[in-house]
Backbone as JSON, one array per atom type, in Angstrom:
{
  "sequence": "MGSILETIMLMCFGVSWPLNVLKAYRAKTAKGTSLPFILLIISGYIAGISSKLISGQINYVLIAYVLNLAIVSLNVIIYFRNVSLDKKRLQNSEV",
  "N": [[-94.34, -49.2, 88.27], [-92.39, -47.55, 87.18], [-91.19, -49.14, 85.18], [-93.28, -49.36, 83.38], [-93.62, -46.71, 82.48], [-91.1, -46.34, 81.34], [-91.25, -48.2, 79.28], [-93.31, -47.06, 77.75], [-92.01, -44.73, 76.87], [-89.98, -45.93, 75.32], [-91.57, -47.18, 73.41], [-92.68, -44.98, 72.11], [-90.37, -43.91, 70.91], [-89.83, -46.15, 69.42], [-91.81, -46.17, 67.5], [-91.16, -43.97, 65.97], [-88.6, -44.51, 64.86], [-88.78, -46.56, 62.75], [-90.14, -45.05, 60.84], [-88.24, -43.11, 60.31], [-86.22, -44.69, 59.19], [-87.5, -45.54, 56.84], [-87.91, -43.08, 55.56], [-85.24, -42.27, 55.12], [-84.41, -44.34, 53.45], [-86.06, -43.98, 51.2], [-85.21, -41.44, 50.43], [-82.71, -41.76, 49.31], [-80.24, -40.57, 49.66], [-77.46, -39.48, 51.62], [-77.33, -37.02, 52.59], [-78.08, -34.68, 55.06], [-78.26, -36.55, 57.01], [-76.97, -37.69, 60.05], [-74.35, -39.54, 60.95], [-72.82, -39.7, 63.39], [-74.87, -38.96, 65.22], [-76.72, -41.07, 64.95], [-75.11, -43.17, 65.84], [-74.71, -42.35, 68.46], [-77.29, -42.63, 69.51], [-77.56, -45.41, 69.25], [-75.56, -46.17, 71.05], [-76.75, -45.3, 73.4], [-78.97, -47.03, 73.56], [-77.61, -49.45, 73.85], [-76.41, -48.98, 76.31], [-78.72, -48.84, 77.89], [-79.7, -51.46, 77.61], [-77.54, -52.85, 78.71], [-77.65, -51.88, 81.32], [-80.06, -53.03, 82.21], [-79.38, -55.76, 82.1], [-77.16, -55.91, 83.85], [-78.27, -55.08, 86.27], [-80.06, -57.04, 86.66], [-82.68, -56.78, 86.02], [-84.4, -58.13, 84.09], [-86.87, -57.96, 81.97], [-89.99, -57.26, 80.25], [-89.37, -54.74, 79.25], [-86.81, -54.87, 78.33], [-87.1, -56.13, 75.88], [-88.22, -54.09, 74.34], [-86.05, -52.31, 74.26], [-84.2, -53.85, 72.78], [-85.55, -54.24, 70.34], [-85.76, -51.57, 69.46], [-83.04, -50.95, 69.24], [-82.32, -52.67, 67.15], [-83.81, -51.59, 65.02], [-82.82, -48.95, 64.86], [-80.22, -49.59, 64.21], [-80.57, -50.43, 61.61], [-80.7, -47.99, 60.39], [-78.0, -47.28, 60.18], [-77.08, -49.05, 58.25], [-78.64, -48.22, 56.05], [-77.67, -45.64, 55.87], [-74.97, -46.0, 54.96], [-75.52, -47.24, 52.55], [-76.79, -45.11, 51.26], [-74.72, -43.24, 51.19], [-73.07, -44.51, 49.38], [-74.72, -44.42, 47.1], [-74.78, -41.64, 46.74], [-72.09, -41.16, 46.08], [-71.93, -42.56, 43.64], [-73.72, -41.06, 42.09], [-72.34, -38.62, 42.03], [-70.02, -39.37, 40.67], [-71.13, -40.06, 38.18], [-72.11, -37.6, 37.35], [-69.81, -36.22, 36.89], [-68.74, -37.29, 34.64]],
  "CA": [[-94.76, -48.04, 87.51], [-91.24, -47.06, 86.42], [-91.01, -49.96, 83.98], [-94.36, -49.03, 82.44], [-93.28, -45.42, 81.88], [-89.94, -46.57, 80.5], [-91.74, -48.9, 78.09], [-94.04, -46.08, 76.94], [-90.99, -43.91, 76.22], [-89.35, -46.74, 74.29], [-92.56, -47.41, 72.35], [-92.76, -43.73, 71.33], [-89.19, -43.91, 70.05], [-89.95, -47.3, 68.54], [-92.69, -45.82, 66.38], [-90.51, -42.99, 65.1], [-87.43, -45.02, 64.15], [-89.09, -47.15, 61.44], [-90.47, -43.95, 59.92], [-86.97, -42.5, 59.94], [-85.55, -45.62, 58.28], [-88.22, -45.48, 55.57], [-87.62, -41.78, 54.96], [-83.86, -42.31, 54.64], [-84.36, -45.29, 52.33], [-86.69, -43.33, 50.05], [-84.45, -40.24, 50.06], [-81.56, -42.23, 48.51], [-79.09, -39.69, 49.87], [-77.03, -39.39, 53.02], [-77.37, -35.61, 52.98], [-79.01, -34.43, 56.15], [-78.21, -37.64, 57.98], [-75.79, -37.6, 60.9], [-73.9, -40.83, 61.46], [-72.53, -39.61, 64.83], [-76.13, -38.95, 65.97], [-77.25, -42.44, 64.95], [-74.24, -43.98, 66.7], [-74.98, -41.94, 69.83], [-78.55, -43.27, 69.89], [-77.25, -46.83, 69.42], [-74.83, -46.28, 72.31], [-77.74, -45.16, 74.47], [-79.74, -48.27, 73.68], [-76.71, -50.47, 74.39], [-76.29, -48.67, 77.74], [-79.98, -49.24, 78.52], [-79.72, -52.93, 77.66], [-76.52, -53.26, 79.69], [-78.18, -51.57, 82.65], [-81.05, -54.05, 82.56], [-78.7, -57.03, 82.32], [-76.32, -55.82, 85.04], [-79.11, -54.97, 87.47], [-80.9, -58.23, 86.77], [-84.07, -56.41, 85.72], [-84.71, -58.66, 82.77], [-88.32, -58.02, 81.84], [-90.51, -56.89, 78.93], [-88.74, -53.49, 78.81], [-85.61, -55.27, 77.59], [-87.53, -56.41, 74.5], [-88.37, -52.79, 73.67], [-84.7, -51.82, 73.99], [-83.58, -54.66, 71.72], [-86.24, -53.92, 69.08], [-85.34, -50.23, 69.04], [-81.65, -51.04, 68.81], [-82.29, -53.3, 65.82], [-84.35, -50.66, 64.03], [-81.86, -47.86, 64.69], [-79.07, -50.16, 63.5], [-80.91, -50.4, 60.18], [-80.34, -46.65, 59.9], [-76.59, -47.28, 59.82], [-76.98, -49.76, 56.96], [-79.21, -47.32, 55.05], [-76.74, -44.51, 55.73], [-73.85, -46.38, 54.09], [-76.1, -47.42, 51.21], [-77.03, -43.8, 50.68], [-73.4, -42.65, 50.88], [-72.64, -45.15, 48.13], [-75.53, -43.84, 46.02], [-74.31, -40.26, 46.55], [-70.82, -41.24, 45.36], [-72.22, -42.96, 42.25], [-74.33, -39.9, 41.41], [-71.27, -37.64, 41.84], [-69.16, -39.88, 39.58], [-71.87, -39.97, 36.92], [-72.26, -36.2, 36.95], [-68.5, -35.73, 36.47], [-68.36, -37.93, 33.37]],
  "C": [[-93.62, -47.5, 86.64], [-91.02, -47.82, 85.13], [-92.08, -49.65, 82.94], [-94.05, -47.72, 81.73], [-92.08, -45.54, 80.94], [-90.35, -47.26, 79.2], [-92.5, -47.94, 77.18], [-93.05, -45.18, 76.19], [-90.34, -44.68, 75.09], [-90.3, -47.02, 73.12], [-92.71, -46.15, 71.48], [-91.56, -43.63, 70.38], [-89.3, -45.02, 69.01], [-90.85, -47.04, 67.36], [-91.97, -44.87, 65.42], [-89.33, -43.54, 64.32], [-87.76, -45.71, 62.83], [-89.46, -46.08, 60.41], [-89.21, -43.26, 59.43], [-86.2, -43.37, 58.95], [-86.19, -45.55, 56.89], [-87.93, -44.17, 54.85], [-86.21, -41.77, 54.37], [-83.72, -43.23, 53.43], [-84.92, -44.65, 51.07], [-85.89, -42.13, 49.54], [-83.28, -40.59, 49.14], [-80.38, -41.26, 48.55], [-78.76, -39.65, 51.36], [-77.04, -37.94, 53.5], [-78.44, -35.4, 54.03], [-79.06, -35.52, 57.2], [-76.9, -37.55, 58.75], [-75.44, -38.97, 61.46], [-73.53, -40.75, 62.94], [-73.81, -39.61, 65.69], [-76.7, -40.36, 66.07], [-76.42, -43.32, 65.9], [-74.43, -43.62, 68.17], [-76.27, -42.59, 70.35], [-78.32, -44.77, 70.13], [-76.51, -47.05, 70.74], [-75.78, -46.17, 73.5], [-78.55, -46.42, 74.67], [-78.88, -49.4, 74.25], [-76.52, -50.24, 75.89], [-77.55, -49.1, 78.48], [-80.08, -50.75, 78.67], [-78.74, -53.44, 78.71], [-77.0, -53.02, 81.11], [-79.18, -52.63, 83.11], [-80.37, -55.38, 82.9], [-77.88, -57.01, 83.6], [-77.15, -55.79, 86.32], [-80.02, -56.18, 87.68], [-82.37, -57.95, 86.53], [-84.45, -56.85, 84.31], [-86.21, -58.87, 82.7], [-88.72, -57.55, 80.43], [-89.89, -55.6, 78.39], [-87.5, -53.81, 77.96], [-85.95, -55.56, 76.13], [-87.66, -55.11, 73.72], [-87.0, -52.2, 73.33], [-84.08, -52.56, 72.8], [-84.23, -54.35, 70.36], [-85.81, -52.54, 68.57], [-83.91, -50.23, 68.55], [-81.55, -51.64, 67.41], [-82.76, -52.32, 64.75], [-83.39, -49.5, 63.78], [-80.62, -48.35, 63.96], [-79.33, -50.25, 62.0], [-80.57, -49.04, 59.58], [-78.89, -46.58, 59.48], [-76.4, -47.95, 58.46], [-77.5, -48.86, 55.84], [-78.29, -46.14, 54.81], [-75.61, -44.86, 54.75], [-74.34, -46.69, 52.67], [-76.28, -46.07, 50.52], [-75.74, -43.06, 50.37], [-72.89, -43.22, 49.58], [-73.42, -44.59, 46.93], [-75.11, -42.4, 45.72], [-73.01, -40.25, 45.75], [-71.04, -41.62, 43.9], [-72.81, -41.8, 41.47], [-73.26, -38.85, 41.1], [-70.36, -38.08, 40.7], [-69.85, -39.75, 38.24], [-72.02, -38.53, 36.44], [-70.93, -35.6, 36.49], [-68.09, -36.26, 35.11], [-68.87, -37.15, 32.2]]
}
């Protein structure tokens, strides 16, 4: 039962992260985005994955952790893209 509830929690997060990635991509700005927050979430997923591997509980829940980690990691890529776009806009406005 614990694995089922854990999977439901991960699925709820798993639905929200792609929406967050899409929103950040469309926004084309890093304003309002917290890199430390994203890195904290990534650390949590890595801890969850590590826990499963160390305890030997390798099951379908691990797949949910890995998928969520991959999607949240996309947020880091989008963040740096948006920081670059912000810098270009700032340079163009100063010219």
